[in-house]
PDB file of C-alpha atoms in Angstrom:
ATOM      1  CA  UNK H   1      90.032  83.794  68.443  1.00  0.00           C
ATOM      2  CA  UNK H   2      87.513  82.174  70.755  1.00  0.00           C
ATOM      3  CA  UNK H   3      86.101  85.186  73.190  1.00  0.00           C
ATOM      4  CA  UNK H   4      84.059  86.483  75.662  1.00  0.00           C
ATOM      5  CA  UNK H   5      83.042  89.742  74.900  1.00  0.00           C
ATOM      6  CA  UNK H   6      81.314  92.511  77.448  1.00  0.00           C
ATOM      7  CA  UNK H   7      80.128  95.502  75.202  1.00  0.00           C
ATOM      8  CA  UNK H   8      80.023  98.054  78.404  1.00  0.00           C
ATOM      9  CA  UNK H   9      82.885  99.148  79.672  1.00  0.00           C
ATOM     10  CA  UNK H  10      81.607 101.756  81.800  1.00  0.00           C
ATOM     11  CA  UNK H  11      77.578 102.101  83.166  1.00  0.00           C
ATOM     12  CA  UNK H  12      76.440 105.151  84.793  1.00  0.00           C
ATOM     13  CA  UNK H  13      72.641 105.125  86.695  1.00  0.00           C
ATOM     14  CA  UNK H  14      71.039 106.703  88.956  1.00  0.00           C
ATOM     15  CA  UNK H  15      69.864 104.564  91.900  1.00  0.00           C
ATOM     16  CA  UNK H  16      66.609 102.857  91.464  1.00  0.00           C
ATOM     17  CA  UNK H  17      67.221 102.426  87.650  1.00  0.00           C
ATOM     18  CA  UNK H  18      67.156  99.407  85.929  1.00  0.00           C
ATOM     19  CA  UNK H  19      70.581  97.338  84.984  1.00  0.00           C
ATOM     20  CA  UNK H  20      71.601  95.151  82.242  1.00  0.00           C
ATOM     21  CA  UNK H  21      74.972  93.873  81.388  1.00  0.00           C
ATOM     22  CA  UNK H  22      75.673  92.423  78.124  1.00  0.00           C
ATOM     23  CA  UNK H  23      78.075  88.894  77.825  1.00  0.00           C
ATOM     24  CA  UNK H  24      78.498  87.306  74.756  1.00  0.00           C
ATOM     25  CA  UNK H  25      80.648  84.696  74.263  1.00  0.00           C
ATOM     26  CA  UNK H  26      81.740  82.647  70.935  1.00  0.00           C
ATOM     27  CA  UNK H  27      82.134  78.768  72.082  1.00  0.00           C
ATOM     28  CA  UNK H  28      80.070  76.520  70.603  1.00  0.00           C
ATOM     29  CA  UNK H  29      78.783  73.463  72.804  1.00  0.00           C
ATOM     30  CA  UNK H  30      78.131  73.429  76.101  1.00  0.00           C
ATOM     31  CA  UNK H  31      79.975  76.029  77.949  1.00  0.00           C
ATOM     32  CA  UNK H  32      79.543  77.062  81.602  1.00  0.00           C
ATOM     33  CA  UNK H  33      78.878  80.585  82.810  1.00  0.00           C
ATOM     34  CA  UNK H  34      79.693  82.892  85.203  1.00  0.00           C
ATOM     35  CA  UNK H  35      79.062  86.317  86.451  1.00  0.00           C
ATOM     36  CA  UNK H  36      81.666  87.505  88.864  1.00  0.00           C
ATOM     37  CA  UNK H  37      81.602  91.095  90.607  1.00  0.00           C
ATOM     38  CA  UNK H  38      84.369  92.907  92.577  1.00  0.00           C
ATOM     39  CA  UNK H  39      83.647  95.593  95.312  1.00  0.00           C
ATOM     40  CA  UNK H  40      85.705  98.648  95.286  1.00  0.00           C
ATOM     41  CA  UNK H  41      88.493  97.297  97.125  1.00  0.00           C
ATOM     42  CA  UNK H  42      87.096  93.375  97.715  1.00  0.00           C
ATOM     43  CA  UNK H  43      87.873  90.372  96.243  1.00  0.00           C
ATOM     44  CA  UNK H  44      86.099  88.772  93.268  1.00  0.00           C
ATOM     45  CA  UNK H  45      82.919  87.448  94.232  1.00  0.00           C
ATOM     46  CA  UNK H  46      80.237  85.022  92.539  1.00  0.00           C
ATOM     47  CA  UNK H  47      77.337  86.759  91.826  1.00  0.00           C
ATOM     48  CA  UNK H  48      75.807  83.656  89.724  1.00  0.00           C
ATOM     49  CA  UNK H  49      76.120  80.405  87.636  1.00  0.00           C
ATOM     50  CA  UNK H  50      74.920  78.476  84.869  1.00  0.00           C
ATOM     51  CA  UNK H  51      75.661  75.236  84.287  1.00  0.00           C
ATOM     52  CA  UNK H  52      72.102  73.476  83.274  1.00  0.00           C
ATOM     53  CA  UNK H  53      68.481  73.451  83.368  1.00  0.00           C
ATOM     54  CA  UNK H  54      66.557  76.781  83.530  1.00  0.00           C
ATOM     55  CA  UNK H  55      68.196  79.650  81.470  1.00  0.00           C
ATOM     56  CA  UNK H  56      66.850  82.438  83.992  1.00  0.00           C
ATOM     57  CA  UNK H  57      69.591  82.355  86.701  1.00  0.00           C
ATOM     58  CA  UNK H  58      68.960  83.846  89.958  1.00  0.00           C
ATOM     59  CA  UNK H  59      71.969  85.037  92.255  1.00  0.00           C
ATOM     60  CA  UNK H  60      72.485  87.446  94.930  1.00  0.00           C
ATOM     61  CA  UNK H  61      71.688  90.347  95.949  1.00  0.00           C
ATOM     62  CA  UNK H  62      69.099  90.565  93.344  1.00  0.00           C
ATOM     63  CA  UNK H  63      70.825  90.037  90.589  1.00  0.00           C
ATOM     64  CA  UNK H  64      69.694  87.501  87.482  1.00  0.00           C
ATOM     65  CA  UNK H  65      71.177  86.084  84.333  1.00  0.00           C
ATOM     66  CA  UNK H  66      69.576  84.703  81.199  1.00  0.00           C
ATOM     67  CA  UNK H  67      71.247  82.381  79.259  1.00  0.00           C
ATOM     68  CA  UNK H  68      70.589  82.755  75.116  1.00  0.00           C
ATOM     69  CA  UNK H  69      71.681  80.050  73.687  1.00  0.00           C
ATOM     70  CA  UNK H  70      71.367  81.071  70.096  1.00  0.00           C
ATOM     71  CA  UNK H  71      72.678  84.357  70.932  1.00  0.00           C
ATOM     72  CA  UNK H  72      75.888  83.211  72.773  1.00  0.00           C
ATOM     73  CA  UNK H  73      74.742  85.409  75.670  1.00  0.00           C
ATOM     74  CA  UNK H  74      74.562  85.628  79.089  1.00  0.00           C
ATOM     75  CA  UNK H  75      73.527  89.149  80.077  1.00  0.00           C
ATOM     76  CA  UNK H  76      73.154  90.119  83.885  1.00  0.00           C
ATOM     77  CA  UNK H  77      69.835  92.147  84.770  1.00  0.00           C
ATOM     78  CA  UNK H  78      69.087  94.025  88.345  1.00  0.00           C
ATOM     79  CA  UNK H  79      65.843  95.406  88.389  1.00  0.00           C
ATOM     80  CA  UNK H  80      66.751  98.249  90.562  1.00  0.00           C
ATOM     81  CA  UNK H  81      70.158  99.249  91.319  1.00  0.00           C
ATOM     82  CA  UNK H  82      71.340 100.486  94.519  1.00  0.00           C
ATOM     83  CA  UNK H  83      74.131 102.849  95.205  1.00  0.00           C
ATOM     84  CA  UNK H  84      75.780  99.843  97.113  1.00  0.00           C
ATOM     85  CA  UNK H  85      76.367  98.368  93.403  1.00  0.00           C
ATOM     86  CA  UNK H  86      79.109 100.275  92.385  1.00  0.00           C
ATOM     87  CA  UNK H  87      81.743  97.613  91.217  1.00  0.00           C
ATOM     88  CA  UNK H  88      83.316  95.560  88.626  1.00  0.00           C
ATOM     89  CA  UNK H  89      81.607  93.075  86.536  1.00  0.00           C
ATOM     90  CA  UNK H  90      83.035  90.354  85.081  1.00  0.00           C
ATOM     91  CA  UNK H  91      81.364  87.935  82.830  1.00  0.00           C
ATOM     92  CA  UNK H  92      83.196  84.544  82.589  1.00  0.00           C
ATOM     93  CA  UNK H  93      83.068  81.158  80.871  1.00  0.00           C
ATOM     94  CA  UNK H  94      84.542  77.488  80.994  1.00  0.00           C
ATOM     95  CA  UNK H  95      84.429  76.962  77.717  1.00  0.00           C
ATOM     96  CA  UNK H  96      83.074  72.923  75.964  1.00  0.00           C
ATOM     97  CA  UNK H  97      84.799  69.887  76.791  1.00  0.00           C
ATOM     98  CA  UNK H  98      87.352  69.100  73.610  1.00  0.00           C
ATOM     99  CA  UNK H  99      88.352  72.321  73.596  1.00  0.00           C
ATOM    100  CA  UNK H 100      91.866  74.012  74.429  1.00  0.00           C
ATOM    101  CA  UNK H 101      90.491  76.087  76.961  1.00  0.00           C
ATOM    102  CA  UNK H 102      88.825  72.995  79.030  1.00  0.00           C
ATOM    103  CA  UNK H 103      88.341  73.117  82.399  1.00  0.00           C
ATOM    104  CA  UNK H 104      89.718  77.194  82.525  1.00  0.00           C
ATOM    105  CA  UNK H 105      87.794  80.225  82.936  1.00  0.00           C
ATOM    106  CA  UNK H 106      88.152  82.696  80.535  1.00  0.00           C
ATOM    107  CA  UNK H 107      87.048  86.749  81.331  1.00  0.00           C
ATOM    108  CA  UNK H 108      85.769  89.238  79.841  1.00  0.00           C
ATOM    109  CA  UNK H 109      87.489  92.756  80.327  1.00  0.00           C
ATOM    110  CA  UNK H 110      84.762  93.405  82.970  1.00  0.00           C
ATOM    111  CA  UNK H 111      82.192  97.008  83.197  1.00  0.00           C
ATOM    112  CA  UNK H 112      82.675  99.073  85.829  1.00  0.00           C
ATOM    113  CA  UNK H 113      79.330 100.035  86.676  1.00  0.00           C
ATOM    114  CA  UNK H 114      79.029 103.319  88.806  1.00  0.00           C
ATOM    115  CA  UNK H 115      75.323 104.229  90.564  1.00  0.00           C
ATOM    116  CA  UNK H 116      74.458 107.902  91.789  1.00  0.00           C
ATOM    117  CA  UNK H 117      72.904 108.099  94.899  1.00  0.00           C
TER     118      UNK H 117
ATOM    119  CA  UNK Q   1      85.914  86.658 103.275  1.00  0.00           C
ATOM    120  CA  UNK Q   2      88.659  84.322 104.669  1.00  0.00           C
ATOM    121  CA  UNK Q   3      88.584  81.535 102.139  1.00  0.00           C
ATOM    122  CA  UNK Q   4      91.708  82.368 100.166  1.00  0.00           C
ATOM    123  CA  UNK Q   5      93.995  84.272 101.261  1.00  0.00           C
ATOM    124  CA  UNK Q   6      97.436  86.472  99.883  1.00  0.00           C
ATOM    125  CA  UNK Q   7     100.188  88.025 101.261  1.00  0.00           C
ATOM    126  CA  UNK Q   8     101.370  90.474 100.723  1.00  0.00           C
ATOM    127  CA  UNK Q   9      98.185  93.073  99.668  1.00  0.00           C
ATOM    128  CA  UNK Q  10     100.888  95.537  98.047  1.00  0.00           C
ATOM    129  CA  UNK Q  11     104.395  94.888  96.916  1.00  0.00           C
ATOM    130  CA  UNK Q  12     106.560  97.486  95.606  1.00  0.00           C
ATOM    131  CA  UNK Q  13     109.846  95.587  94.217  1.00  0.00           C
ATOM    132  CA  UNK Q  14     112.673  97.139  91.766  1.00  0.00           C
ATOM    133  CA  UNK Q  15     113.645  95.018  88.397  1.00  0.00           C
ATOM    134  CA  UNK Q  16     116.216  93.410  90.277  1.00  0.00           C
ATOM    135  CA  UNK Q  17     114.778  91.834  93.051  1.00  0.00           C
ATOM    136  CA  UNK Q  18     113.461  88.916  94.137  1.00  0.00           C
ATOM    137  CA  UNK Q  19     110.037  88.439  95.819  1.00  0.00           C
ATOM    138  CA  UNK Q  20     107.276  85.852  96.530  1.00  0.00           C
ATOM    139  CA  UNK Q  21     103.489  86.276  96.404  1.00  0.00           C
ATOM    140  CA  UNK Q  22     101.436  83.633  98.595  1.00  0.00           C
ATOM    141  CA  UNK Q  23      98.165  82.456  98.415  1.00  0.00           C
ATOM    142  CA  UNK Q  24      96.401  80.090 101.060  1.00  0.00           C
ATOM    143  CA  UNK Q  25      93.266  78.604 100.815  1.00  0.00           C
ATOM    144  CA  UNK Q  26      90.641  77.148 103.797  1.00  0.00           C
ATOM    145  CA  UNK Q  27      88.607  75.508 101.706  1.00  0.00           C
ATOM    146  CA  UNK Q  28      89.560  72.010 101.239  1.00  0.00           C
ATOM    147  CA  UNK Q  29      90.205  72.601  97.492  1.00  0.00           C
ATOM    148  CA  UNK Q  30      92.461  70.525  95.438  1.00  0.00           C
ATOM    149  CA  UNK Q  31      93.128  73.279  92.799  1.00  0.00           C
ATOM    150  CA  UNK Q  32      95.046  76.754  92.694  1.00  0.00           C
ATOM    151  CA  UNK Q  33      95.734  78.922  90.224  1.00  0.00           C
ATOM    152  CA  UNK Q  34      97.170  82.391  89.345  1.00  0.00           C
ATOM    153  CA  UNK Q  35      95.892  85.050  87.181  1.00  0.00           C
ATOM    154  CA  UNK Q  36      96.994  88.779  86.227  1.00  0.00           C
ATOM    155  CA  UNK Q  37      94.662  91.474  86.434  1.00  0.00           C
ATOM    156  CA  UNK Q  38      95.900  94.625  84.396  1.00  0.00           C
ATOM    157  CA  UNK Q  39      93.586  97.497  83.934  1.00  0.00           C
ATOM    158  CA  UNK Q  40      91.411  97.580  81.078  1.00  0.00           C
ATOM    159  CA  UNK Q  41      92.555  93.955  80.416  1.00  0.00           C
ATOM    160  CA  UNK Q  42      90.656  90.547  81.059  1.00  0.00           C
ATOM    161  CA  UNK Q  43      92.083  88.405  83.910  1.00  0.00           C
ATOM    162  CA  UNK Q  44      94.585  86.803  81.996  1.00  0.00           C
ATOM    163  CA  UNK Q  45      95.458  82.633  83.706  1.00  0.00           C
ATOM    164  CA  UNK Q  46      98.715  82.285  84.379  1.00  0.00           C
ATOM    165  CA  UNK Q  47      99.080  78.725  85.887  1.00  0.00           C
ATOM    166  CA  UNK Q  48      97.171  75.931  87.591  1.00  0.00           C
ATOM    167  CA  UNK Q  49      97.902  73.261  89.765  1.00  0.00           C
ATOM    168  CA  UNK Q  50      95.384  70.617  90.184  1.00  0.00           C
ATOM    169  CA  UNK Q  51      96.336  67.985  93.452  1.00  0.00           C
ATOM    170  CA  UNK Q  52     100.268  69.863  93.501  1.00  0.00           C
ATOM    171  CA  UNK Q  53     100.985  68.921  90.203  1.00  0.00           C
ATOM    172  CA  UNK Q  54     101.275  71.993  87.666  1.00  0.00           C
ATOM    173  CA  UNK Q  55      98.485  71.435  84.826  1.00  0.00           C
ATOM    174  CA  UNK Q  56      98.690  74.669  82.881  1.00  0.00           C
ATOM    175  CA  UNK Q  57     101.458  77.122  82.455  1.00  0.00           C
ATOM    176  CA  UNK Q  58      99.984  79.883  79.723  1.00  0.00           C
ATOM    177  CA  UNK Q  59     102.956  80.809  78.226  1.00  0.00           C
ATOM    178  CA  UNK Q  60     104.403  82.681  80.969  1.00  0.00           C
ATOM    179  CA  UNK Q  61     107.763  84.212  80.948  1.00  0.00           C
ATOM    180  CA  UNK Q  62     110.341  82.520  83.335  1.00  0.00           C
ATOM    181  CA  UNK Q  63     110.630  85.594  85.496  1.00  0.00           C
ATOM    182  CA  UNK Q  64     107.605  83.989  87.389  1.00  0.00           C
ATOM    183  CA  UNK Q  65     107.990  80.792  88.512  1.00  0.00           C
ATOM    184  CA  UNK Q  66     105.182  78.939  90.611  1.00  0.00           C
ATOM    185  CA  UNK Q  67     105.265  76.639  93.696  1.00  0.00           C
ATOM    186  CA  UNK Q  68     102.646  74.564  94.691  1.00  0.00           C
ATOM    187  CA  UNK Q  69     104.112  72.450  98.065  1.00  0.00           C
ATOM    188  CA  UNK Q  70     100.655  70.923  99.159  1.00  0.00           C
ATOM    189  CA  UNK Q  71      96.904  71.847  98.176  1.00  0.00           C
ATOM    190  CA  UNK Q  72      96.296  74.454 100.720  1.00  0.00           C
ATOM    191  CA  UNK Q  73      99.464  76.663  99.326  1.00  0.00           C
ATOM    192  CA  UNK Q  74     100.593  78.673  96.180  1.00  0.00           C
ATOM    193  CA  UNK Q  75     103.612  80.644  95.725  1.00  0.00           C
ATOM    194  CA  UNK Q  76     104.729  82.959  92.882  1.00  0.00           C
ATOM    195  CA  UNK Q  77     108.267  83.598  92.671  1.00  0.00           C
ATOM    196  CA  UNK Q  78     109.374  87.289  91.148  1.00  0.00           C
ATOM    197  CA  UNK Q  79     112.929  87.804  89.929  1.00  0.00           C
ATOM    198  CA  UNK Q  80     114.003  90.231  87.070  1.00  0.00           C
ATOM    199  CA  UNK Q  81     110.833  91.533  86.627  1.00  0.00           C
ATOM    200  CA  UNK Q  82     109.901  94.042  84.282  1.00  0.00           C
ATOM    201  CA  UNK Q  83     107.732  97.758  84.685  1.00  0.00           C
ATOM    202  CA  UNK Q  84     104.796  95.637  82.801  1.00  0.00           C
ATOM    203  CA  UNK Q  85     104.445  93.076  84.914  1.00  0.00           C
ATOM    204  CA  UNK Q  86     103.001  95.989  87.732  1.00  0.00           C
ATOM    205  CA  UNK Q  87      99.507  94.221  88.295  1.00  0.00           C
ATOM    206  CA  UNK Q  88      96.732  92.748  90.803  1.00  0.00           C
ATOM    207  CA  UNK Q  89      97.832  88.914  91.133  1.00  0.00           C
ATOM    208  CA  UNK Q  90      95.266  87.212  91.926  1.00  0.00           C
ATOM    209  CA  UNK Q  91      94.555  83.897  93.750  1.00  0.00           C
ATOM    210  CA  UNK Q  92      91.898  81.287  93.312  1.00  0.00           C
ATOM    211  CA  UNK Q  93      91.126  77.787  94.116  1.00  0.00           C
ATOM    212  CA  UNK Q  94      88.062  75.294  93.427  1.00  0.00           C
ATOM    213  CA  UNK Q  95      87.602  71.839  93.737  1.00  0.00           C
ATOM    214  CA  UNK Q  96      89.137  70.755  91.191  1.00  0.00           C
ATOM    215  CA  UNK Q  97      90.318  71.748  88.020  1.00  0.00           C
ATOM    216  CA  UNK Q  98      89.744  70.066  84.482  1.00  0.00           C
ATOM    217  CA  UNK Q  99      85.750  69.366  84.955  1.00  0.00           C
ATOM    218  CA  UNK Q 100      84.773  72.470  83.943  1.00  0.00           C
ATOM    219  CA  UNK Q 101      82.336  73.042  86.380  1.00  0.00           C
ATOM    220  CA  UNK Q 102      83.852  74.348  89.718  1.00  0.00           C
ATOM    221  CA  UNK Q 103      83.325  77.555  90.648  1.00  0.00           C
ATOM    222  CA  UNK Q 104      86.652  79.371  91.600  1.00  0.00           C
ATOM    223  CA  UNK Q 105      86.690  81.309  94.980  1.00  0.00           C
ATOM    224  CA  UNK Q 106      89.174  84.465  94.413  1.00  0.00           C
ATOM    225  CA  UNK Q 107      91.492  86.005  96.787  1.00  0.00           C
ATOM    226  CA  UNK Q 108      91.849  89.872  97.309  1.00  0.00           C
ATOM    227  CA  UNK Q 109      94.758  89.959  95.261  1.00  0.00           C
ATOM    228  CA  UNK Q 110      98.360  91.187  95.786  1.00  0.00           C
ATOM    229  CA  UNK Q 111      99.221  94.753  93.726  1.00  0.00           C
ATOM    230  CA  UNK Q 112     102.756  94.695  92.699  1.00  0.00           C
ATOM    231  CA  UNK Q 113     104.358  97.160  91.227  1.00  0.00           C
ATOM    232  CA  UNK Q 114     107.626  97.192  89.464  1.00  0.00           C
ATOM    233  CA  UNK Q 115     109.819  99.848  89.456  1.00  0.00           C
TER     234      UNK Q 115
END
């Protein structure tokens, strides 16, 4: 079945250390993509988007996405996390026109990602 | 975060009662949909509604039925509902739905459990 995949469940880092999420998806075509997060307690957010043009997404709060074509990825990077961080990650994807999941997103199971202080 | 909205933030409801979930939204959207959050699960779609009129229903049991009166409100209605059902419901609304390329604004969610 047609997928979006997040290999990390759970992250663990110390503040200051360097973050990358994995999100792999298997649509072909052109698919939309989405990175979602959700504070402890807080609604979903947008963290960032890709729709076209430059791969290398930037979003807030320092956070950036790079979208692999040939890889079916869209992984999320942070240079340097902070404890403030701590949340749920969700990758996300509308996947091509034509197919039967137009126009909806479709999740991954989301990584909790936990940061020391 | 005011944008979409949900009430009530915790519901506790035995298997044979009735309840609604609402969702309101400020942002002049013209779609609404539902989704389930379980734990270790992804946010599964339940149903959209695109200008009122219902667009997707993804195979969901008849204990929840939806209501969408106008574009700024969504209801879920709960009858005979099961232990499994015990989720986070969440809310969300874009522009519009179909394109493919609106970005959905989420509500905190409503955490029901079923008894």
């Amino acid at each position: 079945a047609q997928s979006v995949s997040q290999h990390n469940h759970h992250v663990i880092l110390s503040e200051a250390a360097s973050l990358e999420l994995g999100c792999n998806y298997s649509y072909g075509g052109t698919v939309n993509l989405f990175w979602y997060v959700q504070y402890p307690g807080q609604h979903l957010q947008l963290l960032l988007k890709y729709f076209s043009g430059d791969p290398l997404v930037k979003g807030i709060k320092g956070f950036e996405a790079e979208f692999i074509k040939s890889k079916f990825s869209f992984n999320l990077r942070k240079p340097s996390v902070q404890w403030s961080d701590t949340a749920e990650y969700f990758c996300a994807v509308n996947p091509p026109r034509g197919s039967s999941n137009t126009g909806k997103l479709i999740f991954g199971q989301g990584t909790t990602l936990q940061v020391k202080p | 975060e005011t944008g979409v909205t949900q009430t009530p933030r915790h519901l506790v409801m035995g298997m044979t009662n009735k309840k609604s979930l609402k969702c309101e939204q400020h942002l002049g959207h013209n779609a609404m949909y539902w989704y389930k959050q379980s734990a270790k699960k992804p946010l599964e779609l339940m149903f959209v509604y695109n200008f009122k009129e219902q667009t997707e229903n993804n195979s969901v049991p008849s204990r929840f039925s939806p209501e969408c009166p106008n574009s700024s409100h969504l209801f879920l209605h709960l009858h005979t509902l099961q232990p499994e059902d015990s989720a986070l419901y969440l809310c969300a609304s874009s522009q519009a739905s179909g394109g493919g390329a609106d970005t959905q604004y989420f509500g905190p969610g409503t955490r029901l459990t079923v008894l």
